[in-house]
mmCIF file of C-alpha atoms in Angstrom:
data_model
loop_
_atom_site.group_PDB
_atom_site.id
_atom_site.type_symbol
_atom_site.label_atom_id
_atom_site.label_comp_id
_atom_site.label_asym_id
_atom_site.label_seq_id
_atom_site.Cartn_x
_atom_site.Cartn_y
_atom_site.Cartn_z
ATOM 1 C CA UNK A 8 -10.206 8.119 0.900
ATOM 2 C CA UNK A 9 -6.773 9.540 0.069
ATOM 3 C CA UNK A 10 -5.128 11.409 3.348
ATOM 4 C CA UNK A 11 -1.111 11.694 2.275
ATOM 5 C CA UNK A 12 -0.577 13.846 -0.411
ATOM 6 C CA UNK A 13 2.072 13.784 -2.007
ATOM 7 C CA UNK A 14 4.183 16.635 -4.265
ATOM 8 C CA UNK A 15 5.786 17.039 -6.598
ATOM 9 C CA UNK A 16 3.543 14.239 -8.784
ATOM 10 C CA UNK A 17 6.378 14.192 -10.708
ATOM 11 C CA UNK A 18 10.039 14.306 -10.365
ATOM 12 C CA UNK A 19 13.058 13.741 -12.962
ATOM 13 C CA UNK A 20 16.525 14.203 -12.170
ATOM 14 C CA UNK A 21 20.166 12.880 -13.064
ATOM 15 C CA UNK A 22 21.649 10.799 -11.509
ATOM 16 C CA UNK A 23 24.040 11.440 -8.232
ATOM 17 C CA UNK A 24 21.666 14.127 -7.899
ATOM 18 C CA UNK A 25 19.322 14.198 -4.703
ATOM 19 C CA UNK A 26 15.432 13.708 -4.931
ATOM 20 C CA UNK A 27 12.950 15.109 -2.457
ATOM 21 C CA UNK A 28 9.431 14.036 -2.459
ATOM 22 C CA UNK A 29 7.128 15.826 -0.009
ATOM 23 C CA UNK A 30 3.835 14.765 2.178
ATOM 24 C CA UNK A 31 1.153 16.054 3.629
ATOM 25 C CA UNK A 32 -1.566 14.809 5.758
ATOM 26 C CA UNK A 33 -5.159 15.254 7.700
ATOM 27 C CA UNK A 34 -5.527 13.595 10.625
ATOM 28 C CA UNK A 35 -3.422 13.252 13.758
ATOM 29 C CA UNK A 36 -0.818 9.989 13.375
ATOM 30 C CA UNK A 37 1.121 7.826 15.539
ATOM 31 C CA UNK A 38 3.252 7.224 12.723
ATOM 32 C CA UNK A 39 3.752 7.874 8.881
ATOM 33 C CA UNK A 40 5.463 5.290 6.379
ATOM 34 C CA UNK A 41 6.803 5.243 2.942
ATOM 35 C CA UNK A 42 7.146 2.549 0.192
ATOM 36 C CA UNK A 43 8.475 2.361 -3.486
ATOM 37 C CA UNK A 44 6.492 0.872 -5.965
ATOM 38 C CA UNK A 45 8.483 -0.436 -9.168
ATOM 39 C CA UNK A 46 6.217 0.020 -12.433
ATOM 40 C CA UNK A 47 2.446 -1.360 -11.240
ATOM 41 C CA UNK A 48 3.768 -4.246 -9.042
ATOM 42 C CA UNK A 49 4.193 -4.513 -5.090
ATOM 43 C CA UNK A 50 4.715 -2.105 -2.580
ATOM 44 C CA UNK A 51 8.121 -2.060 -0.678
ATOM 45 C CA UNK A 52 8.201 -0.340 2.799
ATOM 46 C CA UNK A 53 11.212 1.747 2.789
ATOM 47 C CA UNK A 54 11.119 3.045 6.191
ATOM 48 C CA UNK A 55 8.327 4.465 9.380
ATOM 49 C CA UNK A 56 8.754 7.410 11.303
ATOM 50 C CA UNK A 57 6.815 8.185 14.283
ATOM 51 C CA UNK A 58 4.849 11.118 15.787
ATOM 52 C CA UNK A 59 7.828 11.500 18.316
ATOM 53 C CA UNK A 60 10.408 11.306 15.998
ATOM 54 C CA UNK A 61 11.862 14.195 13.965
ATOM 55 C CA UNK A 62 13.815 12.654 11.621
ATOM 56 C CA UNK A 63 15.192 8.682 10.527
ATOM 57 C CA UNK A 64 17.638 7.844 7.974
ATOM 58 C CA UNK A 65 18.240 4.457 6.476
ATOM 59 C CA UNK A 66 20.927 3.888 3.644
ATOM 60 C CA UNK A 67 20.736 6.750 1.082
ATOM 61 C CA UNK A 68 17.384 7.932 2.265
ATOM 62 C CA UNK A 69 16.590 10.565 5.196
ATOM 63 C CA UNK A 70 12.923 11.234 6.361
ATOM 64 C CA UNK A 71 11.764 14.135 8.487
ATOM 65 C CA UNK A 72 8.170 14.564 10.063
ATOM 66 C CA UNK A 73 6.356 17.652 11.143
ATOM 67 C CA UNK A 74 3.961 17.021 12.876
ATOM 68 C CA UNK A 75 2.805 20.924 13.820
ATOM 69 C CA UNK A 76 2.357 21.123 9.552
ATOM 70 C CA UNK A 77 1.507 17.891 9.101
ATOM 71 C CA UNK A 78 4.215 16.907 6.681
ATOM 72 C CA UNK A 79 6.708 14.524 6.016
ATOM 73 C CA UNK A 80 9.882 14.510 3.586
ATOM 74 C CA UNK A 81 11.580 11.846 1.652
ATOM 75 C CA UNK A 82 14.993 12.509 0.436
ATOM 76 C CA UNK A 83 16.983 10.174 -1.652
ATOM 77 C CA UNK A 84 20.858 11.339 -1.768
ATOM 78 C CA UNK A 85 23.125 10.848 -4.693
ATOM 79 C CA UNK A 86 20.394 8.877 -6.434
ATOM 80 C CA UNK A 87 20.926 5.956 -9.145
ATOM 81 C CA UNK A 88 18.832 4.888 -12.230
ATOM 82 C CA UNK A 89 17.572 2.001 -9.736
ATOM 83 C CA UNK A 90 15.749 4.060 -7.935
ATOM 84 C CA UNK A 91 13.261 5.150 -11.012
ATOM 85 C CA UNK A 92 9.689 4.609 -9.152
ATOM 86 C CA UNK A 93 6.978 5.142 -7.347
ATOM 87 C CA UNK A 94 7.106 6.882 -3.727
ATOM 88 C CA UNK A 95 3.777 6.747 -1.582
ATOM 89 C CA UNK A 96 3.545 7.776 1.995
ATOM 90 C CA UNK A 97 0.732 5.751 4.377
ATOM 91 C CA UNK A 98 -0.361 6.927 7.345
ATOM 92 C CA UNK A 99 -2.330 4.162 9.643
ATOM 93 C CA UNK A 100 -5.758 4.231 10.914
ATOM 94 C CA UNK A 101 -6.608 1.931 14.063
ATOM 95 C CA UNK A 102 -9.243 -0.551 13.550
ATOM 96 C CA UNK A 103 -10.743 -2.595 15.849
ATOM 97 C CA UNK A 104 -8.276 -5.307 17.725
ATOM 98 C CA UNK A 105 -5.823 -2.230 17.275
ATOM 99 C CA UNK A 106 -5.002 -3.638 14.355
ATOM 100 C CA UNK A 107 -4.659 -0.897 11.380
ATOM 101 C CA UNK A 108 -5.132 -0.163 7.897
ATOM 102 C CA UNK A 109 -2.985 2.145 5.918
ATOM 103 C CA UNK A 110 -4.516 5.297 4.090
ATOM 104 C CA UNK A 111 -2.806 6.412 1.309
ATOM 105 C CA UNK A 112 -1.425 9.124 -0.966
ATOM 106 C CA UNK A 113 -1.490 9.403 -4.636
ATOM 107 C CA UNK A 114 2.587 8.978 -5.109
ATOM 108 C CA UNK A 115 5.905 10.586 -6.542
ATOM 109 C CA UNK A 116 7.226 9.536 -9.940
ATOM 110 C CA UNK A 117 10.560 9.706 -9.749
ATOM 111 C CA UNK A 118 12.160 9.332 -12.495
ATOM 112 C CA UNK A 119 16.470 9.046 -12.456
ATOM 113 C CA UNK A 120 18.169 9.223 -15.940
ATOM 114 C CA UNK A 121 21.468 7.720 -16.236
ATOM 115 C CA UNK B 13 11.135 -10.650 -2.120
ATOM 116 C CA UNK B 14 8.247 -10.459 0.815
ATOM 117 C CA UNK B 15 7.354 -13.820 1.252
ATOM 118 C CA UNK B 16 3.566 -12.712 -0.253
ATOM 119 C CA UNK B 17 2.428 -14.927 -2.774
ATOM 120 C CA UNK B 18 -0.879 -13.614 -5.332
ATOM 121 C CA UNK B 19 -2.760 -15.674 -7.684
ATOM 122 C CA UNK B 20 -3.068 -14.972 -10.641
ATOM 123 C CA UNK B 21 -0.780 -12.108 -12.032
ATOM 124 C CA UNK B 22 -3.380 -10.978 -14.413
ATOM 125 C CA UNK B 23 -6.667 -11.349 -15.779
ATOM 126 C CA UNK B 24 -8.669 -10.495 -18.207
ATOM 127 C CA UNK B 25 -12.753 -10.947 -17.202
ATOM 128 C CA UNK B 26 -15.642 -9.165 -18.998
ATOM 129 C CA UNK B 27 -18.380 -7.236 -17.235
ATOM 130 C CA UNK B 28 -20.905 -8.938 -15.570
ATOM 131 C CA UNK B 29 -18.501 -12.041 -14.059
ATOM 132 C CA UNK B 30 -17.325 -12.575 -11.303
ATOM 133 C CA UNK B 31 -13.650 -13.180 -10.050
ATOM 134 C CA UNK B 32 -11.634 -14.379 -7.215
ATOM 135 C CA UNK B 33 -7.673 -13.589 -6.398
ATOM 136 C CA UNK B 34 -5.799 -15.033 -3.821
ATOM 137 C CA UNK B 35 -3.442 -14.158 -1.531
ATOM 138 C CA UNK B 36 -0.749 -15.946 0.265
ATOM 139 C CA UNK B 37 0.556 -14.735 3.404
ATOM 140 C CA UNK B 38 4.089 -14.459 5.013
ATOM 141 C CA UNK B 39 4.774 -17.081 7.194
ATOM 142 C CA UNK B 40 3.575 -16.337 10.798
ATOM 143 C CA UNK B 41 1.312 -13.361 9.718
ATOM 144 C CA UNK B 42 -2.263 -13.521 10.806
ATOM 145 C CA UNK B 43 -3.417 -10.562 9.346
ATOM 146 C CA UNK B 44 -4.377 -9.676 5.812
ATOM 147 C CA UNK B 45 -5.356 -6.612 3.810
ATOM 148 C CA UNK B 46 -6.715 -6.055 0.338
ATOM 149 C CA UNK B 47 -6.133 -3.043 -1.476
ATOM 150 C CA UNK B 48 -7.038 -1.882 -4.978
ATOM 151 C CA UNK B 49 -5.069 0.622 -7.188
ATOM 152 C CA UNK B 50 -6.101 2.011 -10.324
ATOM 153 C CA UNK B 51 -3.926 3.074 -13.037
ATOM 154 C CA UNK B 52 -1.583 6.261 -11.294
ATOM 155 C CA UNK B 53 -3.485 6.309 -8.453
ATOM 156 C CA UNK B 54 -2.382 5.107 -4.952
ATOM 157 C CA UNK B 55 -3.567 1.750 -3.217
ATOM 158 C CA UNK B 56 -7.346 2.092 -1.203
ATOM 159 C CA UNK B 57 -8.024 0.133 1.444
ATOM 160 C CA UNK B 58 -11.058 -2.849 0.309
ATOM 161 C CA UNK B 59 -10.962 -4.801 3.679
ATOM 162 C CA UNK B 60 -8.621 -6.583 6.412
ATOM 163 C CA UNK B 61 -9.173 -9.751 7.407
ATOM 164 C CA UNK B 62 -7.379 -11.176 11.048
ATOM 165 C CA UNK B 63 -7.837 -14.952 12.080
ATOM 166 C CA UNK B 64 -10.575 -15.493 9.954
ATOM 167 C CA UNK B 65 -12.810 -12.573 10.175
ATOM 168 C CA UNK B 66 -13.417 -9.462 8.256
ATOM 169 C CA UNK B 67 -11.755 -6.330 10.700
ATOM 170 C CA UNK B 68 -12.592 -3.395 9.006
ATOM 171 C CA UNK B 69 -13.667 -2.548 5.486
ATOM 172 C CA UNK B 70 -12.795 0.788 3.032
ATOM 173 C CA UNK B 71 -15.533 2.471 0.724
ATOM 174 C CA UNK B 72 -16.357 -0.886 -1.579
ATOM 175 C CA UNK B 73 -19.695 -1.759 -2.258
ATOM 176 C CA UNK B 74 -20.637 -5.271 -0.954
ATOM 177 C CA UNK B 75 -20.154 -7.282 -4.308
ATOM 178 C CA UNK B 76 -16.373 -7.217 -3.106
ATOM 179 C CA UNK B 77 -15.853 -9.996 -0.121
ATOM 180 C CA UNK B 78 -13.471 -12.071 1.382
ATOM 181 C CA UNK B 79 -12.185 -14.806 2.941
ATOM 182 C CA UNK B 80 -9.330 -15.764 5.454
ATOM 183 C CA UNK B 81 -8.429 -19.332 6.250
ATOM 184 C CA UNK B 82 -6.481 -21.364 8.972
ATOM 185 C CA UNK B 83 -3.594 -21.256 7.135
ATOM 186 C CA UNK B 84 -4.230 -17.157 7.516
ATOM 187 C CA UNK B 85 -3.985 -16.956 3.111
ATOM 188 C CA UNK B 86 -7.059 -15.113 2.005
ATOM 189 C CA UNK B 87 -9.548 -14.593 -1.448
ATOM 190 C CA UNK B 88 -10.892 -11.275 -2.541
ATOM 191 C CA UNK B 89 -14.256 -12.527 -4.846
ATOM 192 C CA UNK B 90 -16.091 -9.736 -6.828
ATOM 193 C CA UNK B 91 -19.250 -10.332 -8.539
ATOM 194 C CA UNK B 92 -20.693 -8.741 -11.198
ATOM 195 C CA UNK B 93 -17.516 -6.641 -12.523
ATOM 196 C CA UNK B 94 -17.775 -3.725 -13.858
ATOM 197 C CA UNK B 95 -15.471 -1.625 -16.230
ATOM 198 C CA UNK B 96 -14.290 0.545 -12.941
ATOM 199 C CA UNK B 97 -13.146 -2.575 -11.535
ATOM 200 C CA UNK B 98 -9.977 -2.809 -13.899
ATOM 201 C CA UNK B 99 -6.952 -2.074 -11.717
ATOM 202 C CA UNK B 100 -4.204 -3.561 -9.378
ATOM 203 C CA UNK B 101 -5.323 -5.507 -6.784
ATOM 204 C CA UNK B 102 -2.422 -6.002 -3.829
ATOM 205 C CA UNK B 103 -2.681 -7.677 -1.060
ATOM 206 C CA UNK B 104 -0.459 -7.381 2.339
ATOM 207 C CA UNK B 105 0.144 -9.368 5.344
ATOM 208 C CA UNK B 106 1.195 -7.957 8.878
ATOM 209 C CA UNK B 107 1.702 -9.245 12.528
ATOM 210 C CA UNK B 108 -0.984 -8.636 14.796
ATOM 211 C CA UNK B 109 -0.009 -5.215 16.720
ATOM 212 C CA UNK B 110 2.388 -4.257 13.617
ATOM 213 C CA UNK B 111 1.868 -1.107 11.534
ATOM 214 C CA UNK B 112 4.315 -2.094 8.643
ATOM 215 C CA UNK B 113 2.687 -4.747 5.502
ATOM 216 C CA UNK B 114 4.425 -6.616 3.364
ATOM 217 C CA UNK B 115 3.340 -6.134 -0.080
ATOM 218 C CA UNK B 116 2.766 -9.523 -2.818
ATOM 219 C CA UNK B 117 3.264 -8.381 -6.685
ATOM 220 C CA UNK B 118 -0.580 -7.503 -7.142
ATOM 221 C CA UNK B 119 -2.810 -9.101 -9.341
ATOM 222 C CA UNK B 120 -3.789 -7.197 -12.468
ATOM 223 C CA UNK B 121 -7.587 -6.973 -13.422
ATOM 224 C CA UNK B 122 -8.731 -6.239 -16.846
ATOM 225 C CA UNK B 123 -12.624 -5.526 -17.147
ATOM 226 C CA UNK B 124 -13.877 -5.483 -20.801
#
């Protein structure tokens, strides 16, 4: 079952513009991730926050948590046509051997026009 | 690139048959997990296999199974396809104890 959910579904901007791509979630988390997913092919992980953490940045993108809302944000600053795809949040679910599975959400389109 | 390898890129089947992807894993990764994604949906979880066994399994009736081997690479077989089958199907390998996957390019299923 889905958990994340993302919003907008959709998002098209210009580019050097900034994109934020929200989620929101069910369950209580130790920690919350986000990929990119280029046109129907692999995943990338782009970068995990956890339940103690407020906020991360790597490169051009900044994610904050909430955990009292249960919410996370993805910004992208001063995006670039390169960065046209797919942005899913996972949040992970122990299994046994505390080893974990990833639920997911249903994704941001993000779509940057030159 | 991840270092995840899946076989084949895409396939086309018709209903009734049965099918079976693989999945190389990164080197030194012992754990692998299947997920399925239809067309604008996100990725749901099939099942995990870790040294060899089967360590958890999503909402997928039992038609879908896999395998792990020594080398830690792993199979997804379905039998008797159906239409809803038609989708991505990624697989991901972790580290024991990690929460991040690395992702291989999916293999694309076409039911007809």
């Amino acid at each position: 079952s889905q958990q994340g959910e993302e919003d907008p579904q959709a998002l098209s901007i210009q580019e050097g513009e900034n994109a934020t791509m929200n989620c929101s979630y069910k369950t209580s988390i130790n920690n919350l991730q986000w990929y990119r997913q280029n046109s129907g092919r692999g995943l990338v992980h782009l970068i995990l926050i956890r339940s103690n953490e407020r906020e991360k940045h790597s490169g051009r993108l900044r994610v904050t948590l909430d955990t009292s809302k249960k919410s996370s944000s993805l910004l992208i600053t001063a995006s670039r046509a390169a960065d046209t795809a797919s942005y899913f949040c996972a949040t992970v679910g122990l299994m046994a051997g505390n080893n974990r599975k990833l639920i997911w959400g249903l994704g941001t389109s993000l779509a940057v026009n030159p | 690139e991840t270092g995840v390898t899946q076989s084949p890129t895409h396939l086309i089947k018709t209903r009734g048959q049965q099918v079976t992807l693989r999945c190389s894993s990164q080197s030194g990764h012992n754990t692998v997990s299947w997920y399925q994604q239809a067309l604008g949906q996100g990725p749901q979880f099939i099942f995990q296999y870790y040294r060899e066994e089967e360590n958890g399994r999503g909402n997928f009736p039992p038609r879908f199974s896999g395998l792990q081997f020594p080398n830690y690479s792993s199979e997804l077989n379905v039998n008797a396809l159906e239409l809803d089958d038609s989708a991505l199907y990624l697989c991901a390998s972790s580290l024991e104890q990690q929460e991040t996957q690395y992702f291989g390019p999916g293999t694309r299923l076409l039911v007809l």
